[in-house]
CSV table of C-alpha atoms in Angstrom, one decimal:
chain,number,residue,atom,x,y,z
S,22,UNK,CA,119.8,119.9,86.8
S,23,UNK,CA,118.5,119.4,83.1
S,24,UNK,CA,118.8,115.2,82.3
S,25,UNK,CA,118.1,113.5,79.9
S,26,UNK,CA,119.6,110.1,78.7
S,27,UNK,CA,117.6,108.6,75.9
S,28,UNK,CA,120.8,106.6,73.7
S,29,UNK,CA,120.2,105.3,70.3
S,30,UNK,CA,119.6,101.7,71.5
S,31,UNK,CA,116.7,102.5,73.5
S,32,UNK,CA,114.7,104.2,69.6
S,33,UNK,CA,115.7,100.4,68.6
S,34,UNK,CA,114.5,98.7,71.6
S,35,UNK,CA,111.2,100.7,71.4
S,36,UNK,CA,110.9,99.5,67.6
S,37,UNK,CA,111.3,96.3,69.0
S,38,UNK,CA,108.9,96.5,71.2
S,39,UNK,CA,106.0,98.0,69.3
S,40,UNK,CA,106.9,95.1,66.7
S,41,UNK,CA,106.7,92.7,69.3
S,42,UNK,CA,103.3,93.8,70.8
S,43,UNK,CA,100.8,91.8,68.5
S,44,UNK,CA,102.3,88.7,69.8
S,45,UNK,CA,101.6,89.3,73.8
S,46,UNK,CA,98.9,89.1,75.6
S,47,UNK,CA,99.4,91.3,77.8
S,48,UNK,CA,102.2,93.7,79.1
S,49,UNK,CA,104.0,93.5,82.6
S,50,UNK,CA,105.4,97.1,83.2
S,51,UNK,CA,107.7,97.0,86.4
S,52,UNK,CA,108.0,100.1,88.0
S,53,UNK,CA,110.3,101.1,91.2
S,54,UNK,CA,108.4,101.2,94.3
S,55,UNK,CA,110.7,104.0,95.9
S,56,UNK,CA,109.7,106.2,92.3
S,57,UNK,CA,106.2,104.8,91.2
S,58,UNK,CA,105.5,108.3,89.2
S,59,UNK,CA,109.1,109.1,87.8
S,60,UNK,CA,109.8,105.6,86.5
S,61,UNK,CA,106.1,104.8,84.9
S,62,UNK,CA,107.0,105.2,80.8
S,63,UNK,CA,104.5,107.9,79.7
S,64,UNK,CA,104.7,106.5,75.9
S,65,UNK,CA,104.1,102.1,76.7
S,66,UNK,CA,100.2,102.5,77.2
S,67,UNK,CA,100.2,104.1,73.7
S,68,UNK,CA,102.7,101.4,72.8
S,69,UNK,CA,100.3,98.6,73.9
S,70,UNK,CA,97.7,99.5,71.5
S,71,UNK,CA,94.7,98.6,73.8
S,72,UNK,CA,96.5,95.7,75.6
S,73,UNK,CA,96.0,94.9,79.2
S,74,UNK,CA,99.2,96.5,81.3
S,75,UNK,CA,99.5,95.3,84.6
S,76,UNK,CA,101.8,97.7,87.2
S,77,UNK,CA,104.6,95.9,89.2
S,78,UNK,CA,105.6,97.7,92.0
S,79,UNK,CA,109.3,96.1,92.1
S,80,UNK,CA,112.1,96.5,94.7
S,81,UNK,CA,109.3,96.9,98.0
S,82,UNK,CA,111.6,95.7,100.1
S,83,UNK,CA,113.6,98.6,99.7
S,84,UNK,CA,110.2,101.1,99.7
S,85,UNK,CA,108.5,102.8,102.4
S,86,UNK,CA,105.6,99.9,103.1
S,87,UNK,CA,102.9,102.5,104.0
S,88,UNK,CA,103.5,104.6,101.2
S,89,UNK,CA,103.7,101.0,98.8
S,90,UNK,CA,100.3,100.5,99.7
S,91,UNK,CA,98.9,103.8,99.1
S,92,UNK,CA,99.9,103.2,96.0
S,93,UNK,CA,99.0,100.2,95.3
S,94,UNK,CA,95.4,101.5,96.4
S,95,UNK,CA,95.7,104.4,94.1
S,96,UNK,CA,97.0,102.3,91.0
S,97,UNK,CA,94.1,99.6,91.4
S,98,UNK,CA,95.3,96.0,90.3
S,99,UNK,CA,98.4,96.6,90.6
S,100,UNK,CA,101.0,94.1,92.6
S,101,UNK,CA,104.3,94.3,94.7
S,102,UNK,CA,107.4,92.3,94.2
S,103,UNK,CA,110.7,92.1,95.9
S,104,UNK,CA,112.7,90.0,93.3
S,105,UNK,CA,115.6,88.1,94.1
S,106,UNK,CA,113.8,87.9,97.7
S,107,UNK,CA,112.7,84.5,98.5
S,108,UNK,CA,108.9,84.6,97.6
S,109,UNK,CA,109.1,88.1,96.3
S,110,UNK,CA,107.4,87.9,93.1
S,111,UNK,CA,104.6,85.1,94.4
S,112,UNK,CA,101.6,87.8,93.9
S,113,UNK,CA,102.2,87.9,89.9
S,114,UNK,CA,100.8,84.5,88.3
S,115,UNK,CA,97.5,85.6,90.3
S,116,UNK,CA,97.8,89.1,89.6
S,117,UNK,CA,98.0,88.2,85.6
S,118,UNK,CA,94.9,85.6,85.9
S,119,UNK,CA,92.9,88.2,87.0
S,120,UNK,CA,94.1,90.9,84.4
S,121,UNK,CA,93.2,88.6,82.0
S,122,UNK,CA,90.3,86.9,83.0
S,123,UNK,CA,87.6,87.7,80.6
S,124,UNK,CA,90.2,86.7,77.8
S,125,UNK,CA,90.9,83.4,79.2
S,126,UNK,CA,87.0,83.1,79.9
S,127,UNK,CA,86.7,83.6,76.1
S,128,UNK,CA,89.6,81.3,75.5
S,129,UNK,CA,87.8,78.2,77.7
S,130,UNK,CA,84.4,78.7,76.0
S,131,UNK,CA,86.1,78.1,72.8
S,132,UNK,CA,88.1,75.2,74.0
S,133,UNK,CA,91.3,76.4,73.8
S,134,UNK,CA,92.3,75.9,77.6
S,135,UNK,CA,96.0,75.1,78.3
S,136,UNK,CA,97.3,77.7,76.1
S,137,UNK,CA,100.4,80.1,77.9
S,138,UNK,CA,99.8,83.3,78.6
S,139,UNK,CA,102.2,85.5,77.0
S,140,UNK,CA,103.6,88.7,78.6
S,141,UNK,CA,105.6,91.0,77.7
S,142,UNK,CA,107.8,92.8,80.8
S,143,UNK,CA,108.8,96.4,79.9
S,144,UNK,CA,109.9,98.9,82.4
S,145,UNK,CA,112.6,101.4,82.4
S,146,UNK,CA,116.5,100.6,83.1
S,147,UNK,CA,118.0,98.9,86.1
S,148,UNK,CA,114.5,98.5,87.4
S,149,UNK,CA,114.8,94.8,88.2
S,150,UNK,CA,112.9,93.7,84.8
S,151,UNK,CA,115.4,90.5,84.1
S,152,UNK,CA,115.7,89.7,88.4
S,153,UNK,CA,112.1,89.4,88.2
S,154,UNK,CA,111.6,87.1,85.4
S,155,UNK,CA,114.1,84.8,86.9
S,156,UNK,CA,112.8,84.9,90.2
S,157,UNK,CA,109.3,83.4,88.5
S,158,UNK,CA,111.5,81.0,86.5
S,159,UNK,CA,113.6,79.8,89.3
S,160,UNK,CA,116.3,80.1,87.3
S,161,UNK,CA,118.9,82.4,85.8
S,162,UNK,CA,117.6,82.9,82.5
S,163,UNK,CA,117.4,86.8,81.6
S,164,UNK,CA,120.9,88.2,81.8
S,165,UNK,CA,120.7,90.8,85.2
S,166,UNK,CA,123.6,93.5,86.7
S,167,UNK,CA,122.7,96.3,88.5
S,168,UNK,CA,123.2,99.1,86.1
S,169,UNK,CA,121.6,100.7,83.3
S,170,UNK,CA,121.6,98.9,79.7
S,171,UNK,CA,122.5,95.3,80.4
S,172,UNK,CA,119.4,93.9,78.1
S,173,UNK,CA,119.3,94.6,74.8
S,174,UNK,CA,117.5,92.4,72.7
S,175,UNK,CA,114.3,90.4,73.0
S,176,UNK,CA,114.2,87.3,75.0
S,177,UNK,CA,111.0,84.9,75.6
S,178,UNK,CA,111.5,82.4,79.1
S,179,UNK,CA,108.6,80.0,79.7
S,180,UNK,CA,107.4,79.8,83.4
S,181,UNK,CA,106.3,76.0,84.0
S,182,UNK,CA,102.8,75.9,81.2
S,183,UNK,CA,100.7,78.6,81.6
S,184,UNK,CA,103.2,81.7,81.9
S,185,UNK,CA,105.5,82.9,78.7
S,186,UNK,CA,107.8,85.8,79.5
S,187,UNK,CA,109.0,88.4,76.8
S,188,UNK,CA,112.0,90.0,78.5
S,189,UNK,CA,113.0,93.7,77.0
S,190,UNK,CA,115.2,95.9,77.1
S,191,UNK,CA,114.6,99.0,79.5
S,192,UNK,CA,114.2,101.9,77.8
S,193,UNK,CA,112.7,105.8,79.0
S,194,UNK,CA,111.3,108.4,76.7
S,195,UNK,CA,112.7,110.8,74.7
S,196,UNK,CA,112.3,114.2,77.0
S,197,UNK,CA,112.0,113.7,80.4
S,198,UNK,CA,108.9,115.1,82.0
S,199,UNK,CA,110.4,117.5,84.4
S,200,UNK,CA,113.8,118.4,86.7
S,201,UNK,CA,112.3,116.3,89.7
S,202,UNK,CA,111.5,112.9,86.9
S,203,UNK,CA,115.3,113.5,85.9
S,204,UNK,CA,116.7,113.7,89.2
S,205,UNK,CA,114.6,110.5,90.6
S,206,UNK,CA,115.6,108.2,88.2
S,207,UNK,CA,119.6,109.5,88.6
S,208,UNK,CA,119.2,108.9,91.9
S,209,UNK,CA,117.8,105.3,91.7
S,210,UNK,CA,120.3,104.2,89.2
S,211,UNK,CA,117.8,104.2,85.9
S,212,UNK,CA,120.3,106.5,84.1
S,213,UNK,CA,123.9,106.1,83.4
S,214,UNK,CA,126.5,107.8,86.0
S,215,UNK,CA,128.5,108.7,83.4
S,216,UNK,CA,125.9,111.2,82.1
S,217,UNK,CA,124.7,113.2,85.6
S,218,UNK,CA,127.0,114.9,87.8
S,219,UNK,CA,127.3,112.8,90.8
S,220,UNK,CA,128.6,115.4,93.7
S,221,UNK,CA,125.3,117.4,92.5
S,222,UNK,CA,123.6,114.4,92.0
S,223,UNK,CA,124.3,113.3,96.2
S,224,UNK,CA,123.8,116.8,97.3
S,225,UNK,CA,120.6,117.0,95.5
S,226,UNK,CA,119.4,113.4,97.2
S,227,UNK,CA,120.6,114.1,101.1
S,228,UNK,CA,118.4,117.4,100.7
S,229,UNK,CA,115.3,115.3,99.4
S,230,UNK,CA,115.9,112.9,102.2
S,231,UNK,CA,116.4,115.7,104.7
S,232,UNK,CA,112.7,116.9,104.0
S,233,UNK,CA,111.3,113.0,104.1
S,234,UNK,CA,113.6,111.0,106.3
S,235,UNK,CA,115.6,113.5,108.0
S,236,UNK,CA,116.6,110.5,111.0
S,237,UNK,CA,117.6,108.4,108.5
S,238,UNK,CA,120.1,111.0,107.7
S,239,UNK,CA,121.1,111.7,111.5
S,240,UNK,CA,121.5,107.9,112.0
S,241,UNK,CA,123.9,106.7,109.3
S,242,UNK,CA,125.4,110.1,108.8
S,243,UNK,CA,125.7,111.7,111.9
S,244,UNK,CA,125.0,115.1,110.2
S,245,UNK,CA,122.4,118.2,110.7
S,246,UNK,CA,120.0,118.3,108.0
S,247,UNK,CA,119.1,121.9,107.7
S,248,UNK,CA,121.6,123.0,106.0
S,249,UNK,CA,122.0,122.7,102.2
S,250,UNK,CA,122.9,119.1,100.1
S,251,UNK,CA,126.5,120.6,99.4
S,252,UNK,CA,126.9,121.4,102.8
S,253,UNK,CA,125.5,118.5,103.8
S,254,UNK,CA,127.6,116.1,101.8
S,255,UNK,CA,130.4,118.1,103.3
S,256,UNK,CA,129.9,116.9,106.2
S,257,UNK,CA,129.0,113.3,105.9
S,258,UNK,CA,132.5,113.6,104.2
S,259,UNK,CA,134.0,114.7,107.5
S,260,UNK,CA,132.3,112.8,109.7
S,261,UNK,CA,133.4,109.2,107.5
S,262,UNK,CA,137.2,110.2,107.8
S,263,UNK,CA,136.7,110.8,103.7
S,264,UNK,CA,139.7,113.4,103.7
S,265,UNK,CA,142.1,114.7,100.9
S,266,UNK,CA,145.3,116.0,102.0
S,267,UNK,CA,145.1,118.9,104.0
S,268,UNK,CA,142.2,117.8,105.9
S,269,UNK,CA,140.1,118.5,102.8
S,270,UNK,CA,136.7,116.6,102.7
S,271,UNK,CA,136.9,114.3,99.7
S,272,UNK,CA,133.2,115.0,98.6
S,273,UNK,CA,133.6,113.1,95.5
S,274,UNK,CA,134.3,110.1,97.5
S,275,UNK,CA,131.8,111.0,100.1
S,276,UNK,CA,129.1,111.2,97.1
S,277,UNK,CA,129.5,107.8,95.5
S,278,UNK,CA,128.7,106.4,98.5
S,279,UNK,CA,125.5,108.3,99.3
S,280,UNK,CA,124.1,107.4,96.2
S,281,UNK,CA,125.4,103.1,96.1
S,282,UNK,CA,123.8,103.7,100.0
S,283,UNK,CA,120.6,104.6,98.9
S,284,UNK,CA,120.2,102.3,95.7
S,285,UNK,CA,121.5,99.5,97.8
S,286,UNK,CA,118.7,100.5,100.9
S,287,UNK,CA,120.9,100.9,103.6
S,288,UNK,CA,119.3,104.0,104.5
S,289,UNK,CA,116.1,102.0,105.2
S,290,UNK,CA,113.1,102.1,103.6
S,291,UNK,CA,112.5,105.2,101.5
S,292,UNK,CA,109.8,105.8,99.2
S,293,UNK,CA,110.3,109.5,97.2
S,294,UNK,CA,107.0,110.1,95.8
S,295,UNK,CA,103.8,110.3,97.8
S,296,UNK,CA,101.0,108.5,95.9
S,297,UNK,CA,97.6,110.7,94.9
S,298,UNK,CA,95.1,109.1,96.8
């Protein structure tokens, strides 16, 4: 499957963002935990010009925990975040302090203690960029739905003194890097349904899970898992009672739900990409 998604609002957003850059101190770039690789923007380090960028592993509760923390080992200073979880996001004020502590070491010997941090949070769509900042505001500030494109302009949200939050909108790159970079972020929601074909899509997903979490499969499915994804799907179809007339396995029905399954983690805990460490 060739995808790509890369709509005009996200060359404005990126504008927006490079424009926006001299006025952070840092950037926050939220990444999914289940797709660490796939969902990592190639282009924002170039974007930040030099500036600290601190990696969020968001949405760990819905990740593999072993496979979290060999990546958390292999991306060094990075923290994980569950937002919208009570105490999912507690690791980030610290994790900032110590991105930035020779600045604010700088900052105290010239007296100007007190000062917010500012920080801007990038990340690529639907990752959980606005849930997170209103998880550390303990509020509902940044506008959040789960699906692609909600935010679309800049918005800053203080957290208590010391923390100032630039929320922005998510954006990807212009070519995606490769088939299995497409077909991650289709399957965790970062680009738009609309665009990917979803009875693919599904097939594509049960046969990456077969190979990884093939119980997972055999528990909420009921199905075999050597055969292919279409096959596969086939019979998930059957096994629901997802049937057209004439007995007919309604597979487009039977693929929708695969996919809101697995976005919404009631396959378990799944982590897609092995960390290089």
């Amino acid at each position: 499957m060739n995808i790509n998604w890369y709509p005009g609002h996200m060359t404005k957003a990126r504008r927006m963002m490079e424009d926006a850059l001299s006025q952070v101190d840092a950037v926050c770039e939220v990444l999914d935990a289940r797709i660490p690789r796939s969902s990592a923007n190639p282009d924002l380090r170039d974007m930040a010009k030099g500036k600290p960028v601190l990696s969020v592993l968001n949405r760990a509760d819905q990740a593999d925990p072993a496979e979290t923390k060999r990546w958390l080992s292999s991306l060094g200073g990075a923290v994980e975040t569950s937002s919208g979880k009570p105490g999912g996001v507690k690791g980030v004020p610290s994790a900032v302090t110590a991105l930035l502590s020779e600045r604010l070491e700088r900052l105290a010997e010239k007296g100007q203690t007190g000062r917010a941090v500012k920080l801007m949070v990038a990340g690529i769509p639907n990752v959980g960029k606005s849930t997170l900042i209103n998880s550390l505001a303990g509020g509902k500030l940044a506008k959040a739905e789960d699906r692609p494109g909600v935010t679309r302009g800049k918005q800053w949200i203080s957290v208590g003194k010391s923390l100032l939050l630039l929320d922005t909108p998510g954006i990807l790159w212009p070519k995606l890097d490769s088939e299995e970079v497409g077909l991650n972020l289709a399957f965790t929601g970062a680009i738009r349904d609309e665009v990917v074909d979803q009875e693919t899509l599904a097939a594509r997903l049960l046969e990456r899970l077969a190979g990884k979490y093939p119980e997972r499969l055999a528990e909420r499915y009921r199905i075999e898992t050597g055969a292919d994804g279409m096959a596969m799907l086939e019979s998930a179809a059957r096994k629901r009672g997802f049937l057209l007339p004439g007995a007919e396995p309604d597979i487009e029905r039977c693929a929708r739900t695969v996919l809101d399954e697995f976005r919404a983690g009631r396959l378990g805990r799944i982590t897609l990409e092995s960390a290089l460490c």
